Coordinates of C-alpha atoms and ligand atoms in Angstrom, one line a residue:
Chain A
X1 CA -37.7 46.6 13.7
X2 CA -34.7 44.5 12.6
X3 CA -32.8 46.9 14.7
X4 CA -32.5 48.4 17.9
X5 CA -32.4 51.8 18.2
X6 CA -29.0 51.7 19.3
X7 CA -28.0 50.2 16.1
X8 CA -29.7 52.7 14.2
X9 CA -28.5 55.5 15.9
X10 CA -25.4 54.3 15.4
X11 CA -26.0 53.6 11.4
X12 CA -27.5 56.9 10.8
X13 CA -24.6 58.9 12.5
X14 CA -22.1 56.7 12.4
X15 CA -19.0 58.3 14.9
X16 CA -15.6 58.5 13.4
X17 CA -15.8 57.9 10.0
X18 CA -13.2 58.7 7.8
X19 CA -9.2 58.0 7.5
X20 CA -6.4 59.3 9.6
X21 CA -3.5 60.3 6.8
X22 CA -0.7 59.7 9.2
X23 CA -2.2 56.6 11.4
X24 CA 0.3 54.9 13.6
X25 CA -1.8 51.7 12.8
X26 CA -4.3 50.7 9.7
X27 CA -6.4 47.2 10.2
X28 CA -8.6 45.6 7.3
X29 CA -10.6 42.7 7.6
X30 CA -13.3 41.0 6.0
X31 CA -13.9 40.0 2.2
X32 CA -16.1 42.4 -0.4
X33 CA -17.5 38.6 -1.4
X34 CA -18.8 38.2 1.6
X35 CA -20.5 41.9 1.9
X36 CA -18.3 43.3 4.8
X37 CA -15.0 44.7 4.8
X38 CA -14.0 47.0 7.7
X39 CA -11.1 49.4 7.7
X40 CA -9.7 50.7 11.0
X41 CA -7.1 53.7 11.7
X42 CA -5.5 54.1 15.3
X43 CA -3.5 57.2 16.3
X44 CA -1.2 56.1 19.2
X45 CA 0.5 57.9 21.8
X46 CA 3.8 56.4 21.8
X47 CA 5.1 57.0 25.6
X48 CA 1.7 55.7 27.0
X49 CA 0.1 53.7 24.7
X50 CA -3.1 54.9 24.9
X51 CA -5.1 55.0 21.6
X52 CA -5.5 59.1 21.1
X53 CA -7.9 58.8 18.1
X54 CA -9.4 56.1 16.0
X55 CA -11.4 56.3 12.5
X56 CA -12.9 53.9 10.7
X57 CA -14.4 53.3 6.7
X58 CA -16.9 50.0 6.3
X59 CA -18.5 48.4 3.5
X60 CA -21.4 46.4 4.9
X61 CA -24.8 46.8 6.2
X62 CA -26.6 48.4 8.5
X63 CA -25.1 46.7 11.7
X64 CA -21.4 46.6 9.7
X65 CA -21.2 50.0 10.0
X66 CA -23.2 50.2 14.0
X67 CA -20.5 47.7 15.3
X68 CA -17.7 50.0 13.7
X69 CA -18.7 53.2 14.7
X70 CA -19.5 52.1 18.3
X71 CA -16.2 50.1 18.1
X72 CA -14.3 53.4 17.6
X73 CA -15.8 55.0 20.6
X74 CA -14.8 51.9 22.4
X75 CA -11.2 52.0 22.4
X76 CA -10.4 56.2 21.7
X77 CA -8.7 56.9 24.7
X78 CA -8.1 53.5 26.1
X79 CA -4.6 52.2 26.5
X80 CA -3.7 49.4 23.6
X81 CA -3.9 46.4 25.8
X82 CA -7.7 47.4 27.0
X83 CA -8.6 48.0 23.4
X84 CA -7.3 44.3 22.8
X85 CA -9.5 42.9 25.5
X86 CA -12.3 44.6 23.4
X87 CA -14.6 41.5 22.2
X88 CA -17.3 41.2 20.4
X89 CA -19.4 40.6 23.3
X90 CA -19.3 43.7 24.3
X91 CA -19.6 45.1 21.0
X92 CA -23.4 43.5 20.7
X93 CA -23.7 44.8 24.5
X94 CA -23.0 48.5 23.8
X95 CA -25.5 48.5 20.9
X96 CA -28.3 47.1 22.6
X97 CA -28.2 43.6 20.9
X98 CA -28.2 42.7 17.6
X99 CA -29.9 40.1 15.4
X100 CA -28.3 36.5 15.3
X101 CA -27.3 36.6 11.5
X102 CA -26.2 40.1 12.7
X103 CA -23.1 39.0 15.3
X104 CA -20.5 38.6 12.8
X105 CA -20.8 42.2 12.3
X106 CA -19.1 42.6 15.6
X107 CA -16.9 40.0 15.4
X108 CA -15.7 41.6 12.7
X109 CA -15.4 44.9 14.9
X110 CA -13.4 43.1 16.8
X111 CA -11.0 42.0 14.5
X112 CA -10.8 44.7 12.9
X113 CA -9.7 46.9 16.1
X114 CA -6.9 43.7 16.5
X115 CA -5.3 44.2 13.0
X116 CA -4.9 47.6 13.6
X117 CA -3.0 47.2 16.3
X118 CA -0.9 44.0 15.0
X119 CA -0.5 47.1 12.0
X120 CA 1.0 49.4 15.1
X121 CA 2.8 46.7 16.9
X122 CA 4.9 45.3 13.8
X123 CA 5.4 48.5 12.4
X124 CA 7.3 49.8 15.5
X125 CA 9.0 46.6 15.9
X126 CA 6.6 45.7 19.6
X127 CA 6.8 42.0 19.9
X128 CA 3.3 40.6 21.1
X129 CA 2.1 37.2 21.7
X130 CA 0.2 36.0 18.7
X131 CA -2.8 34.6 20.7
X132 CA -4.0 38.0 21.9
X133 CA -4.3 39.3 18.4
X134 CA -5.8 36.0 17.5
X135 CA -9.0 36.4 15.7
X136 CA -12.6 34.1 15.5
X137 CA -12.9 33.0 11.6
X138 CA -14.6 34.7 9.0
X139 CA -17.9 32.5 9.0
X140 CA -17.8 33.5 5.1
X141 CA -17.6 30.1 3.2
X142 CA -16.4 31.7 0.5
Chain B
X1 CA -44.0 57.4 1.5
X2 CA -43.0 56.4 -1.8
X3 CA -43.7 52.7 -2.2
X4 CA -41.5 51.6 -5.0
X5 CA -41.6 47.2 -3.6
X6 CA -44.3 46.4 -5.9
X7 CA -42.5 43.2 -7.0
X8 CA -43.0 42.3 -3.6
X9 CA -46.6 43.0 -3.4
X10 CA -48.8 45.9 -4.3
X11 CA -52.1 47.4 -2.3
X12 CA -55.5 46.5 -3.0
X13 CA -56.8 48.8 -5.8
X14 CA -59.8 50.8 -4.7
X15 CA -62.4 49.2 -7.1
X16 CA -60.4 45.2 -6.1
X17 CA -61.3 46.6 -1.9
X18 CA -65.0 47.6 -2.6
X19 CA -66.1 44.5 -4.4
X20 CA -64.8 42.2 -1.4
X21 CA -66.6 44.0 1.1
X22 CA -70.2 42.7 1.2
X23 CA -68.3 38.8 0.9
X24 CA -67.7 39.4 5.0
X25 CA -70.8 39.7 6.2
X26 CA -73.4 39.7 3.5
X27 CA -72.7 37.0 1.0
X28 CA -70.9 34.4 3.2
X29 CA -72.6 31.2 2.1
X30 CA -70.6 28.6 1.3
X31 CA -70.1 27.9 -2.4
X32 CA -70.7 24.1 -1.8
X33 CA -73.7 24.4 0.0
X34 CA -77.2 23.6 -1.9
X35 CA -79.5 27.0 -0.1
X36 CA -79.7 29.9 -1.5
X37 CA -76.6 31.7 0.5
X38 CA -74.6 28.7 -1.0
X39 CA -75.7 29.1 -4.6
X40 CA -75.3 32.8 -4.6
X41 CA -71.9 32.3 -3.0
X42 CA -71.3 30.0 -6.0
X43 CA -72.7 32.5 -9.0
X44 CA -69.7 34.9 -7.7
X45 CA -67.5 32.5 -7.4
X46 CA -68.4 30.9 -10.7
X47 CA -68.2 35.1 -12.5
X48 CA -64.4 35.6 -10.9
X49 CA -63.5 32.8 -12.8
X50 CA -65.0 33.7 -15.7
X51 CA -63.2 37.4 -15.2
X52 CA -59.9 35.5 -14.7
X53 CA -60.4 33.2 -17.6
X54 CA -60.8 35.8 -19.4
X55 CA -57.6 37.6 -19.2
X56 CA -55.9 35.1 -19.6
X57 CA -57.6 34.1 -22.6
X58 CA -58.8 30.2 -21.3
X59 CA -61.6 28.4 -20.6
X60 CA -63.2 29.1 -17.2
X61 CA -63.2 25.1 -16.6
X62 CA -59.1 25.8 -17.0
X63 CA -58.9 28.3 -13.5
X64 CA -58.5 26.4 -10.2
X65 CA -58.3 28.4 -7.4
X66 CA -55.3 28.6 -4.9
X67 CA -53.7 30.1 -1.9
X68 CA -51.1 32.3 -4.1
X69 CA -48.0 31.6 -6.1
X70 CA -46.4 29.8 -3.8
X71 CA -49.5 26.7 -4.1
X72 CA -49.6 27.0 -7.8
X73 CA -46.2 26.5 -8.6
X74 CA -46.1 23.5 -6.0
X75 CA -49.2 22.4 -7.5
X76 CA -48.3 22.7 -11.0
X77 CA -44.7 21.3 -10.2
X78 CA -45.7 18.1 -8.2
X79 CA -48.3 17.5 -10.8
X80 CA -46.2 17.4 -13.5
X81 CA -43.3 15.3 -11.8
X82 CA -46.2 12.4 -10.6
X83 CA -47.4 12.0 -14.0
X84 CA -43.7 11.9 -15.3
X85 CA -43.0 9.5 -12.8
X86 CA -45.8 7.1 -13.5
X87 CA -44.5 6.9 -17.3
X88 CA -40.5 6.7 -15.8
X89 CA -39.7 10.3 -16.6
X90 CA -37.7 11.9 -14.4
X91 CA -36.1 15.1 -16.1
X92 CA -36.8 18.2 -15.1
X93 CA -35.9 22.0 -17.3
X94 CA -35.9 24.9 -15.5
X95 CA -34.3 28.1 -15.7
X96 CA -31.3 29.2 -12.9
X97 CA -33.2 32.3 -12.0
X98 CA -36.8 30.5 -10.8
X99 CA -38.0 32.3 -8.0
X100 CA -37.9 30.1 -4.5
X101 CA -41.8 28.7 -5.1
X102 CA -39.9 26.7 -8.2
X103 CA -36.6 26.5 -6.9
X104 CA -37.4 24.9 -3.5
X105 CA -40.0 22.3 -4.5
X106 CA -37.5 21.1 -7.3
X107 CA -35.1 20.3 -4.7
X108 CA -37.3 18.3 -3.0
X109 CA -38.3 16.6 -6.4
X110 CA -34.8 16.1 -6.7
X111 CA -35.2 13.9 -2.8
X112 CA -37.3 12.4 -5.3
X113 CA -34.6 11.2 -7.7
X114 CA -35.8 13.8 -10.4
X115 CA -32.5 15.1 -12.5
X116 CA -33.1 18.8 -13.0
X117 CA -31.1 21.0 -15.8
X118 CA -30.8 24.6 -14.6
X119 CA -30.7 26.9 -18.3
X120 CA -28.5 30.0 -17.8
X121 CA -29.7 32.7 -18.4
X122 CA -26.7 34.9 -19.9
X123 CA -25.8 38.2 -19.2
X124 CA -29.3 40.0 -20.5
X125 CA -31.2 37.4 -18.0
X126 CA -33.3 35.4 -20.3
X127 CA -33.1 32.1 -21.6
X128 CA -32.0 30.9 -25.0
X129 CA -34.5 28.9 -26.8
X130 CA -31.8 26.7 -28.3
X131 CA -30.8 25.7 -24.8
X132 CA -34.5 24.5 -23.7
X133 CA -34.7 22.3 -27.0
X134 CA -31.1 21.4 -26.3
X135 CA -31.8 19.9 -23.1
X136 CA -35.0 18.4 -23.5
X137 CA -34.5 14.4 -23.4
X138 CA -37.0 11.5 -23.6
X139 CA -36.5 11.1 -19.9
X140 CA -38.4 15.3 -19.5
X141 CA -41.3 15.3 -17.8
X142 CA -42.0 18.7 -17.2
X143 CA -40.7 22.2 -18.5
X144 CA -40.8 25.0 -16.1
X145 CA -39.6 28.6 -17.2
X146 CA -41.0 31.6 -15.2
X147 CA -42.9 34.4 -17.8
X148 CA -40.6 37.3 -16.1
X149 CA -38.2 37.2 -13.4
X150 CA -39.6 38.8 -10.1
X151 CA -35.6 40.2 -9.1
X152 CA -34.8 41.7 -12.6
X153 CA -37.8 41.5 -14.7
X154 CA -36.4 40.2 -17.6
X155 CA -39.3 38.4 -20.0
X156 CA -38.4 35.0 -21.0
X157 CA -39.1 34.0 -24.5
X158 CA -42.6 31.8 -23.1
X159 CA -44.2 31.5 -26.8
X160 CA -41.0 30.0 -28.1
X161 CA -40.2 28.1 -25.6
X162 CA -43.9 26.4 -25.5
X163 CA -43.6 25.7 -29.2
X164 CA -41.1 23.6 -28.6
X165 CA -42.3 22.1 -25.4
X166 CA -45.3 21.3 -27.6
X167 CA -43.6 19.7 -30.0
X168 CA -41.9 17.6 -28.3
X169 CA -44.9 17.0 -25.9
X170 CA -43.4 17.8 -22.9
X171 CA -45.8 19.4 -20.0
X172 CA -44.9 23.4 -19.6
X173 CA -45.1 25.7 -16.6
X174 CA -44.6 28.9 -16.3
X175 CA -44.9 30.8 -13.3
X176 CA -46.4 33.8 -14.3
X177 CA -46.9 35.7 -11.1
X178 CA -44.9 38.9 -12.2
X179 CA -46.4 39.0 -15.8
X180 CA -50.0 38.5 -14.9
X181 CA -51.8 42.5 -15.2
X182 CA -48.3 43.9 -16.2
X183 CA -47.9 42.6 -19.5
X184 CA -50.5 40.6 -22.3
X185 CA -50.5 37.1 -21.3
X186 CA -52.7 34.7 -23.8
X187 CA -52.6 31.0 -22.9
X188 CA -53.4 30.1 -26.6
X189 CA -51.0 31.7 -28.0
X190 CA -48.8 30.6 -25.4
X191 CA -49.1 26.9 -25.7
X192 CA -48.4 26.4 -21.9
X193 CA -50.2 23.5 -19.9
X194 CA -50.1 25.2 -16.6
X195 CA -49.6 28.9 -15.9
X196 CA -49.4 30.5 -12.3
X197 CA -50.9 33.6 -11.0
X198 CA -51.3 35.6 -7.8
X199 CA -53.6 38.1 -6.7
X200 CA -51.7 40.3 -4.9
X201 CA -48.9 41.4 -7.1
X202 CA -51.4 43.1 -9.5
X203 CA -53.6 44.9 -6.8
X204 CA -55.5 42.1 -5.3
X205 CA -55.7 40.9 -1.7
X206 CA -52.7 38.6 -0.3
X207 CA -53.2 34.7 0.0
X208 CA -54.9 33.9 -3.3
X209 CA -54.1 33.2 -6.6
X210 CA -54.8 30.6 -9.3
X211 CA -53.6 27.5 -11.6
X212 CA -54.6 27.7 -15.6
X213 CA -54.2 24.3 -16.7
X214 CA -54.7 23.3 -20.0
X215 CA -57.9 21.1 -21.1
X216 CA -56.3 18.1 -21.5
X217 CA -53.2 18.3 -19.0
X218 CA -52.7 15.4 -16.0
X219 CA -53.7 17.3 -12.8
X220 CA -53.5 15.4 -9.7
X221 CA -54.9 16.7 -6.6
X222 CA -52.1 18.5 -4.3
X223 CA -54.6 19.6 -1.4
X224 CA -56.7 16.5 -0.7
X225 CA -59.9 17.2 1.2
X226 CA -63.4 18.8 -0.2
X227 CA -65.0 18.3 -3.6
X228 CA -64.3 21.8 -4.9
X229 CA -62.4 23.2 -7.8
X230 CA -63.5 20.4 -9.7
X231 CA -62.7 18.0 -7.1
X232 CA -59.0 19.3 -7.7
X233 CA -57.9 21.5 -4.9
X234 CA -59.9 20.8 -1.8
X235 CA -61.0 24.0 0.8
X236 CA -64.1 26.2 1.4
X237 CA -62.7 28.6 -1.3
X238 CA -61.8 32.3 0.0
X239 CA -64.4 33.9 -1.8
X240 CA -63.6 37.9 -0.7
X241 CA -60.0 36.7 -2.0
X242 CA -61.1 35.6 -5.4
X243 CA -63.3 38.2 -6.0
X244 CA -60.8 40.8 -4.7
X245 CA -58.1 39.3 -7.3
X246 CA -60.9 38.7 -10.1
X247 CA -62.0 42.7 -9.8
X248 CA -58.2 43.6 -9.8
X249 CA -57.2 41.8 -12.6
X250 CA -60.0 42.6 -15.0
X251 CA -59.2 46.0 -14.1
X252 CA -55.1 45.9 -14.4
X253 CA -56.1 44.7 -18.2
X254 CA -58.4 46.9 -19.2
X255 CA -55.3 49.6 -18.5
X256 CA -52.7 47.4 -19.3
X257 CA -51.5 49.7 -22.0
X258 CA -51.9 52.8 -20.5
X259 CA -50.3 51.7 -17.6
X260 CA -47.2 50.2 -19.6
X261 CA -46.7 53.0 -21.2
X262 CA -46.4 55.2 -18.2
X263 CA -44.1 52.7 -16.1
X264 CA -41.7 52.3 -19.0
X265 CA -41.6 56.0 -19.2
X266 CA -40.9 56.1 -15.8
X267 CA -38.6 52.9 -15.4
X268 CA -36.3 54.2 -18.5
X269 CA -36.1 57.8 -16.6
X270 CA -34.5 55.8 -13.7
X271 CA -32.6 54.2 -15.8
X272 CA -31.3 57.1 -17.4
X273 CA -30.5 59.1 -14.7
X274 CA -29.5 56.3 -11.7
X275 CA -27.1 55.5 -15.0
X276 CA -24.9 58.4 -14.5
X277 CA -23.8 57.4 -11.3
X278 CA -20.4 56.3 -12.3
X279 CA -19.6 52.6 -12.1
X280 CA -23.1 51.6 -12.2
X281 CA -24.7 48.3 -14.0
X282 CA -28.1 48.0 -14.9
X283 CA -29.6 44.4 -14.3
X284 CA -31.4 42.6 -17.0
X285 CA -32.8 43.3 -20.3
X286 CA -33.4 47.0 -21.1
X287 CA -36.2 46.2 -23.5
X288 CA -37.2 42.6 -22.7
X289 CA -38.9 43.6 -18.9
X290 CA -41.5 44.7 -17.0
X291 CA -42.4 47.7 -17.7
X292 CA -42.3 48.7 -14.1
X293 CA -39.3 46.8 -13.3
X294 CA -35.8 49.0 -12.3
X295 CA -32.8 46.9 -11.3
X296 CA -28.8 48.3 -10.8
X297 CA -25.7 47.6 -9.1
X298 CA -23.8 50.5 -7.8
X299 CA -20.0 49.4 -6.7
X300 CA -18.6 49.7 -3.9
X301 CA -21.6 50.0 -1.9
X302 CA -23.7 47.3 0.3
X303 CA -27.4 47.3 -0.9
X304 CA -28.9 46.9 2.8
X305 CA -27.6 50.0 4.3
X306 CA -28.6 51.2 0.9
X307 CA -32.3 50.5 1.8
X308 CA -31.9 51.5 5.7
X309 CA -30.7 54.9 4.0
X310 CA -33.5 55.3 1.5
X311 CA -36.2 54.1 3.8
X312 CA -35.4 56.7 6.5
X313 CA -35.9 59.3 3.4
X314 CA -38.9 57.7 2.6
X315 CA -38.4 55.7 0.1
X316 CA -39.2 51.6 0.0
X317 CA -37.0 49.5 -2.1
X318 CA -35.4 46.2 -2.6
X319 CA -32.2 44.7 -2.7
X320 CA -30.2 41.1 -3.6
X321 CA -27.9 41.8 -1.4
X322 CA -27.3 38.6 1.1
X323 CA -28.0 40.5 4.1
X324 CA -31.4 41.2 2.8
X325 CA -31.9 37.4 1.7
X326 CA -30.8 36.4 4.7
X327 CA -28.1 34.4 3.2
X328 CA -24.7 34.7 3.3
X329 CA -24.4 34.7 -0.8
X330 CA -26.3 37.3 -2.7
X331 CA -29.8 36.9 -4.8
X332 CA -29.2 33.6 -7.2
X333 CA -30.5 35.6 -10.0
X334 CA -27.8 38.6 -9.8
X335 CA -25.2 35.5 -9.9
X336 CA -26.7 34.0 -12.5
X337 CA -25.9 37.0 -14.7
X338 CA -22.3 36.4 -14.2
X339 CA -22.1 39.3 -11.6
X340 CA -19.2 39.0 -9.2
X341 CA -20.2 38.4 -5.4
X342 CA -19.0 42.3 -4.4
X343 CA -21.1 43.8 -7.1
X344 CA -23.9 41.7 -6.7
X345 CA -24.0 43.1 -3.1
X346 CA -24.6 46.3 -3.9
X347 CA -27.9 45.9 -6.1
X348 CA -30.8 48.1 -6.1
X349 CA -34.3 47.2 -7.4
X350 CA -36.9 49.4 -7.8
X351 CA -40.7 48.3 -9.1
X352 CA -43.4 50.9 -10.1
X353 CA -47.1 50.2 -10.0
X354 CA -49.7 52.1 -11.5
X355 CA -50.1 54.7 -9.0
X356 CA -46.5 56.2 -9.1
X357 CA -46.1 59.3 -9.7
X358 CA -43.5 61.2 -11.9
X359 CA -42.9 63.2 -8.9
X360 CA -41.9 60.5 -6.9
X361 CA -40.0 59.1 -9.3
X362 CA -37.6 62.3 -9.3
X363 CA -37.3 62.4 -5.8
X364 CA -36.4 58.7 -5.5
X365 CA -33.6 59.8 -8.1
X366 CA -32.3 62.7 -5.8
X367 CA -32.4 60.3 -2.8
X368 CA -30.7 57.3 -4.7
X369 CA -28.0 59.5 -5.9
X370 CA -27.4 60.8 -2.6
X371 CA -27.2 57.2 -0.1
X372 CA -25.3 55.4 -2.7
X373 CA -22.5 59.5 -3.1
X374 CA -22.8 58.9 1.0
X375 CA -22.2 55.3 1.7
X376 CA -19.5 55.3 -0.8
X377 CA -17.7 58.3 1.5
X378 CA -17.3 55.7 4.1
X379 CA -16.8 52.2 2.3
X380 CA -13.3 51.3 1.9
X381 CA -13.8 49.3 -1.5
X382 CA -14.8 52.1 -2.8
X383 CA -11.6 54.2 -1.4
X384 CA -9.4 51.4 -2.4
X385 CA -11.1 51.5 -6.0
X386 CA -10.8 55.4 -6.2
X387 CA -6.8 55.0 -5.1
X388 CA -6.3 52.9 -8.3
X389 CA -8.4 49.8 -8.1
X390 CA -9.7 48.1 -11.0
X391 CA -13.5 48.4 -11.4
X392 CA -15.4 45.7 -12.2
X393 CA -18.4 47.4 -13.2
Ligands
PLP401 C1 -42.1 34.9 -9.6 C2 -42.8 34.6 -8.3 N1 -43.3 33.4 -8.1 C3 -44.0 33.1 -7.0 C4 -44.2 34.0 -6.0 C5 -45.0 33.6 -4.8 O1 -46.3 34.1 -4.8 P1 -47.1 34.2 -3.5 O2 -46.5 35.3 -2.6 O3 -48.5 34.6 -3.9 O4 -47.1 32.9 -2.8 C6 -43.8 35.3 -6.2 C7 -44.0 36.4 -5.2 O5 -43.3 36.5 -4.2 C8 -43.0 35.6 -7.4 O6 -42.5 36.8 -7.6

């Protein structure tokens, strides 16, 4: 199997999918080019900061939509600045592994979980410092 | 399971798996020895390529053995470009949707200081005859065009094109491997020097296949060893193999026309129905392709989840997508029809073999509609398209 059965689990029933209407934060990265694009709500509770739901919609393959689903369970629940420390690391961890031509999947998790928080920060005027919602690059050469 | 890769390879018909049975432990001589095992190893031998010759309409003096597609067309190729080399011709014609057998070995050609001219195919996927007498200079050595494309099955004008080749006296390949048992293929009336075959994408074993080369035509040895094929292609020949793929081939044309006429009946139902899905493309040539051949992009959708999705419901398919070639960019031959990256991504391709039944055909339909209605729930290209996007497709 390309997959483990993590991944595939994951695939098949993918947690989370869908949009939040009224999301306090909206992330999108990737390229169509390229094959993945990743969409990413967040619902935030304002007075803790803890992410209080968290959707996602992906255009990709198998492991594009694995590393978004378990990406979502990931940080639902967690206050903002543990969902930033989420990397992509421990994206491949959760799901058991994934294939080497596979890992930008989960970078792209990881990014995508960062722009929808920059999304949350900027809209409600929260300064940040720009490193911790610095991204890896899209290894796309497009 | 419905098996619907048979582009990618096929299963041994019945008849094909019988015949190579007794070459395991009963008729195992060695075609090159002088006893009586050897010589009886040889008649076979000697009667698959007379069966192959045959349906192919050439001499059996013209059939040289191989390991599969992949040797003839680096056989045929290499050939070609020595000879053209030995008279200062270093120009090579080719088309931009060769599979990788073609593609790679040209590259290293080019290593070689060869020029090659890559003909486009347009949006139907077949090359313009114009374009190959366009390009052809004093400086060609060698004209290869594939008989039909092994991603979208489009049929490339091969008669027309060898006309001129002829005239001109140019050498002609064509790598035949999807066309041989699917569709008539006559070397006369072809006027190609060197044709390629393989047994197991017409219900032969894996790891054989054959050359046809022209009386007449250069051939330099490309495996140098033994005194077989001729003294051509060197190696205790795979005699189950041969005999498997002569027995398989015979048999695909003595039903080549029943066959056809089922597949395109089946392949236009596909087509018909996988059409309706809105903002769909078909791939290719609706007339001028296999008969078994199926090939769409749906937008908005990635084709490898596509096939995780239809697998788990049973159904085996292919896709250009990159993440099923392994590449970053999608299939060359999807680009080479002018189709953008993001739509290219989402291809499907189906291939029918004789065995398919209408039934599975329908379900593959209700199970096609369904993945591609489901993914597109959760891609946001779609979402974005649906929320006033323009469509490409
Ligand atoms: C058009 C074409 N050429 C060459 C090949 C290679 O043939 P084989 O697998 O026998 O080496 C294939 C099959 O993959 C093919 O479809």
């Amino acid at each position: 199997m390309l997959y483990s059965e993590k991944v595939m689990d994951h695939f098949r029933n993918p947690r989370n999918v869908g949009e939040i209407a009224d999301a306090d934060g909206v992330g999108e990265v990737g390229n169509a080019k390229c094959g993945d694009i990743m969409r990413m709500y967040i619902k935030v509770d304002k007075k803790t900061m803890v992410i209080t739901d968290a959707k996602f919609m992906t255009f990709g393959c198998g492991s594009a939509i694995a590393t978004s689903s378990i990406a979502t369970e990931m940080i639902i629940n967690k206050p903002i600045s543990e969902a930033l420390q989420l990397s992509n690391k421990a994206v491949v961890e959760a799901l058991d592994g994934l294939p080497a031509h596979k890992v930008h999947c989960s970078v792209l998790a990881e990014e995508a979980v960062k722009a929808a928080v920059k999304d949350f920060y900027d809209k409600n005027g929260i300064s940040y410092n720009e490193e911790c919602l610095k991204s890896g690059e899209c290894p796309c050469v497009h | 399971m419905i098996y619907l890769d048979n582009a990618g390879t096929t299963k041994i018909s019945a008849k094909a798996k019988e015949a190579m049975m007794p070459f395991f432990d009963e008729i195992y001589g060695n075609a090159s020895s002088l006893h009586m095992a050897g010589q009886i190893a040889k008649e076979h031998l000697e009667s698959a390529r007379t069966k192959i010759a045959k349906a192919i309409n050439a001499e059996p003096s013209e059939v040289y053995f191989t390991s599969g597609g992949t040797e003839s067309d680096n056989w045929a190729i290499s050939t070609a470009c020595k000879f053209g080399a030995l008279k200062g011709k270093k120009h090579i014609v080719t088309s931009a949707i060769e599979h990788h057998a073609v593609l790679h070995v040209l590259d290293e050609m080019k290593k070689q200081g060869f020029k090659v001219t890559y003909l486009p195919v347009y949006e139907n996927g077949i090359v313009r005859v114009e374009d190959v007498k366009k390009a052809i200079t004093p400086e060609t050595c060698l004209v290869t065009i594939m008989f039909a494309n092994n991603e979208i099955g489009t049929i490339q004008p091969i008669e027309e094109i060898g006309k001129i080749c002829a005239e001109s006296g140019v050498i002609f390949h064509s790598d035949a491997v999807q066309a041989v048992g699917h569709v008539k293929v006559d070397v006369k009336t072809l006027k190609v020097n060197m044709l390629s075959m393989s047994g197991h994408k017409f219900h032969g074993p894996k790891g054989v296949g054959a050359l046809y080369v022209k009386k007449g035509t250069p051939l330099f040895n490309f495996i140098h060893g033994g005194a077989q094929e001729q003294n051509r292609r060197a190696g205790t020949e795979n005699l189950a193999g041969i005999v498997g793929m002569s027995v398989a081939l015979e048999e695909a044309v003595e039903e080549i026309e029943s066959t056809s006429k089922k597949l395109t009946e089946l392949r236009d139902l596909l087509l018909t129905e996988l059409s309706k899905i809105e903002h769909s493309k078909i791939n290719g040539d609706k007339v001028k392709r296999l008969p078994n051949n199926f090939n769409m992009c749906f937008e908005g959708i990635e084709g490898e989840s596509l096939l995780l999705l239809l697998s788990d419901a049973g159904v085996c398919a292919s896709s250009g997508s990159a993440c099923t070639s392994g590449s970053l960019d999608p299939s060359h031959v999807l680009l080479a029809l002018g189709l953008p990256h993001e739509v290219a991504h989402g291809s499907l391709r189906l291939t029918l073999s004789r065995y398919t039944t209408k039934e599975e055909i329908l379900t593959t339909i209700k199970e096609v509609k369904r993945v591609v209605e489901l993914l597109r729930k959760m891609s946001p290209v779609w979402d974005s398209l649906q929320k006033g996007g323009k469509h490409v497709i």
